[in-house]
Amino acid sequence: MAVRLVKIVSLLLFFIMALLIFLPKKNLYYYAERELKNYKAVIDNEQVSSRAFGLDIENANLYIEHIRVAKIMDLHITTYLIYNVIEAKQIRLSGVARSFLPTQVDQLKISYRLWDPLEIVFEANAPFGKVRGSIFLKQKRVKLVLKPSKVMKNEYKDLLRKMRREKSGEYSYEQSL
């Protein structure tokens, strides 16, 4: 009985791994890109390459309503079915936002876990400091905690005033979506 159970579990794991490896990831990406157009968001000029458990995208420009919002140098999407990660490196926001938002993000990591399906977790490192937070899907709420750098404290005081300062020196922000 135990041997048969081990065989069934092994076969199931093999099937799931084969499904993830042979999944047409590029086609799924282009489908997602088409769906984003419904929200007036377009990803352009990117180079897409497939990996065993993910997808690599380089030099992507993000446009919202025909306005270039960001340039993303490296984007890695990794899926393990129960744990999915999007890692972006060298993000440059449009200069339009420069007066009220920091425009450079060195690294952004977004993760989604099947065992906590109503929360998306993110963290970012940038010259303005470190950010970590969550998007709570059921409550339609976003919460973030910022550990600001000196650059952030000096150049973006107005933005920090909109956040709540914690005793630890970090700033928190919560908003309904």
Short mmCIF file of C-alpha atoms in Angstrom, two decimals:
data_model
loop_
_atom_site.label_atom_id
_atom_site.label_comp_id
_atom_site.label_asym_id
_atom_site.label_seq_id
_atom_site.Cartn_x
_atom_site.Cartn_y
_atom_site.Cartn_z
CA MET A 1 0.00 0.00 0.00
CA ALA A 2 2.77 2.47 0.94
CA VAL A 3 4.76 1.59 -2.19
CA ARG A 4 1.73 2.27 -4.35
CA LEU A 5 1.13 5.62 -2.62
CA VAL A 6 4.76 6.63 -3.22
CA LYS A 7 4.41 5.71 -6.90
CA ILE A 8 1.23 7.76 -7.26
CA VAL A 9 2.75 10.80 -5.53
CA SER A 10 5.93 10.48 -7.61
CA LEU A 11 3.93 10.24 -10.82
CA LEU A 12 1.83 13.24 -9.84
CA LEU A 13 4.94 15.31 -9.05
CA PHE A 14 6.52 14.27 -12.34
CA PHE A 15 3.38 15.29 -14.23
CA ILE A 16 3.25 18.70 -12.52
CA MET A 17 6.97 19.33 -13.18
CA ALA A 18 6.57 18.33 -16.84
CA LEU A 19 3.54 20.59 -17.15
CA LEU A 20 5.46 23.55 -15.72
CA ILE A 21 8.51 22.92 -17.92
CA PHE A 22 6.62 22.41 -21.18
CA LEU A 23 3.99 25.08 -20.62
CA PRO A 24 4.04 27.59 -23.51
CA LYS A 25 5.22 30.47 -21.33
CA LYS A 26 5.80 32.92 -24.18
CA ASN A 27 2.27 32.39 -25.46
CA LEU A 28 0.87 32.97 -21.98
CA TYR A 29 2.91 36.17 -21.73
CA TYR A 30 1.58 37.47 -25.05
CA TYR A 31 -1.94 36.60 -23.95
CA ALA A 32 -1.43 38.57 -20.72
CA GLU A 33 -0.04 41.45 -22.77
CA ARG A 34 -3.21 41.45 -24.93
CA GLU A 35 -5.37 41.46 -21.79
CA LEU A 36 -3.44 44.44 -20.39
CA LYS A 37 -4.49 46.45 -23.45
CA ASN A 38 -8.05 46.37 -22.08
CA TYR A 39 -6.73 48.47 -19.19
CA LYS A 40 -4.88 50.83 -21.58
CA ALA A 41 -1.52 49.39 -20.52
CA VAL A 42 1.00 48.32 -23.16
CA ILE A 43 4.40 46.67 -22.79
CA ASP A 44 6.57 47.46 -25.79
CA ASN A 45 10.07 46.89 -27.20
CA GLU A 46 10.73 43.90 -24.95
CA GLN A 47 12.82 40.82 -25.65
CA VAL A 48 11.21 37.68 -24.24
CA SER A 49 12.97 34.38 -23.58
CA SER A 50 11.61 31.25 -21.95
CA ARG A 51 13.20 29.27 -19.09
CA ALA A 52 12.28 25.90 -17.60
CA PHE A 53 10.21 27.40 -14.78
CA GLY A 54 9.79 30.94 -15.98
CA LEU A 55 10.26 33.75 -18.37
CA ASP A 56 12.87 36.49 -18.82
CA ILE A 57 11.95 39.87 -20.27
CA GLU A 58 14.53 42.54 -21.06
CA ASN A 59 14.32 46.22 -22.02
CA ALA A 60 10.56 46.55 -21.59
CA ASN A 61 8.82 49.91 -21.85
CA LEU A 62 5.53 50.27 -19.98
CA TYR A 63 2.94 52.65 -21.42
CA ILE A 64 -0.33 53.60 -19.79
CA GLU A 65 -2.77 55.51 -21.97
CA HIS A 66 -0.01 56.06 -24.56
CA ILE A 67 2.29 57.71 -21.99
CA ARG A 68 5.59 56.01 -21.19
CA VAL A 69 5.47 55.34 -17.47
CA ALA A 70 8.53 53.16 -16.92
CA LYS A 71 11.45 51.32 -18.46
CA ILE A 72 12.29 47.94 -16.96
CA MET A 73 15.72 46.57 -17.86
CA ASP A 74 15.32 43.02 -16.46
CA LEU A 75 12.15 41.19 -15.51
CA HIS A 76 12.13 37.56 -14.38
CA ILE A 77 8.88 35.68 -13.87
CA THR A 78 9.22 32.35 -12.06
CA THR A 79 6.33 30.01 -11.37
CA TYR A 80 6.33 26.89 -9.23
CA LEU A 81 2.52 26.57 -9.20
CA ILE A 82 2.28 27.07 -5.42
CA TYR A 83 4.78 29.95 -5.25
CA ASN A 84 5.20 32.55 -7.98
CA VAL A 85 7.73 35.38 -8.12
CA ILE A 86 8.21 38.41 -10.34
CA GLU A 87 11.61 40.08 -9.98
CA ALA A 88 12.35 43.34 -11.76
CA LYS A 89 15.70 45.09 -11.81
CA GLN A 90 16.66 48.60 -12.88
CA ILE A 91 13.25 50.22 -13.15
CA ARG A 92 13.22 53.84 -14.27
CA LEU A 93 9.98 55.75 -13.91
CA SER A 94 9.08 58.54 -16.29
CA GLY A 95 10.50 61.98 -15.57
CA VAL A 96 6.96 63.35 -15.20
CA ALA A 97 6.80 61.86 -11.70
CA ARG A 98 10.20 63.21 -10.65
CA SER A 99 8.84 66.18 -8.69
CA PHE A 100 6.76 64.07 -6.29
CA LEU A 101 8.05 60.47 -6.57
CA PRO A 102 11.49 58.85 -6.66
CA THR A 103 12.04 57.64 -10.22
CA GLN A 104 14.56 54.84 -9.78
CA VAL A 105 14.01 51.37 -8.32
CA ASP A 106 17.02 49.04 -8.29
CA GLN A 107 15.15 45.85 -7.45
CA LEU A 108 11.49 44.91 -7.00
CA LYS A 109 10.25 41.49 -5.92
CA ILE A 110 6.59 40.52 -6.00
CA SER A 111 5.49 37.12 -4.73
CA TYR A 112 2.22 35.22 -4.63
CA ARG A 113 1.80 32.11 -2.49
CA LEU A 114 -0.96 29.57 -2.96
CA TRP A 115 -1.16 28.92 0.79
CA ASP A 116 -2.08 32.62 1.26
CA PRO A 117 -4.09 33.33 -1.90
CA LEU A 118 -5.57 36.66 -0.82
CA GLU A 119 -2.24 38.45 -0.31
CA ILE A 120 0.43 39.61 -2.72
CA VAL A 121 3.73 40.50 -1.03
CA PHE A 122 6.28 42.94 -2.44
CA GLU A 123 9.61 44.45 -1.48
CA ALA A 124 11.85 46.95 -3.21
CA ASN A 125 15.34 48.38 -2.85
CA ALA A 126 16.11 51.79 -4.28
CA PRO A 127 18.15 54.92 -3.65
CA PHE A 128 15.15 56.27 -1.71
CA GLY A 129 15.29 53.36 0.76
CA LYS A 130 13.72 49.96 1.28
CA VAL A 131 10.03 49.22 0.94
CA ARG A 132 8.10 46.13 1.91
CA GLY A 133 4.39 45.65 1.81
CA SER A 134 1.33 43.67 0.92
CA ILE A 135 -1.73 43.93 -1.25
CA PHE A 136 -4.74 42.36 0.43
CA LEU A 137 -7.05 41.24 -2.35
CA LYS A 138 -10.19 40.53 -0.31
CA GLN A 139 -10.07 43.83 1.59
CA LYS A 140 -8.86 45.69 -1.54
CA ARG A 141 -6.18 47.37 0.52
CA VAL A 142 -2.46 48.04 0.14
CA LYS A 143 -0.10 48.48 3.07
CA LEU A 144 3.57 49.39 2.83
CA VAL A 145 6.44 50.16 5.18
CA LEU A 146 9.30 52.40 4.04
CA LYS A 147 12.73 52.63 5.60
CA PRO A 148 13.81 55.91 3.98
CA SER A 149 17.34 56.83 2.96
CA LYS A 150 18.80 60.31 3.40
CA VAL A 151 17.90 61.06 -0.22
CA MET A 152 14.25 60.33 0.51
CA LYS A 153 14.27 62.39 3.69
CA ASN A 154 15.84 65.39 1.93
CA GLU A 155 14.17 65.40 -1.49
CA TYR A 156 10.70 63.94 -0.90
CA LYS A 157 9.55 65.46 2.40
CA ASP A 158 6.04 66.07 1.05
CA LEU A 159 5.62 62.39 0.28
CA LEU A 160 6.85 61.39 3.75
CA ARG A 161 4.34 63.77 5.36
CA LYS A 162 1.53 61.71 3.83
CA MET A 163 2.86 58.63 5.62
CA ARG A 164 2.69 57.73 9.31
CA ARG A 165 6.02 57.73 11.10
CA GLU A 166 6.63 54.74 13.34
CA LYS A 167 8.75 54.68 16.51
CA SER A 168 11.35 52.60 14.67
CA GLY A 169 11.98 55.46 12.22
CA GLU A 170 10.15 53.70 9.41
CA TYR A 171 7.15 55.16 7.64
CA SER A 172 3.94 53.25 6.97
CA TYR A 173 1.16 53.88 4.50
CA GLU A 174 -2.18 52.18 4.04
CA GLN A 175 -4.68 52.81 1.26
CA SER A 176 -7.88 51.24 -0.01
CA LEU A 177 -7.93 50.35 -3.68
#
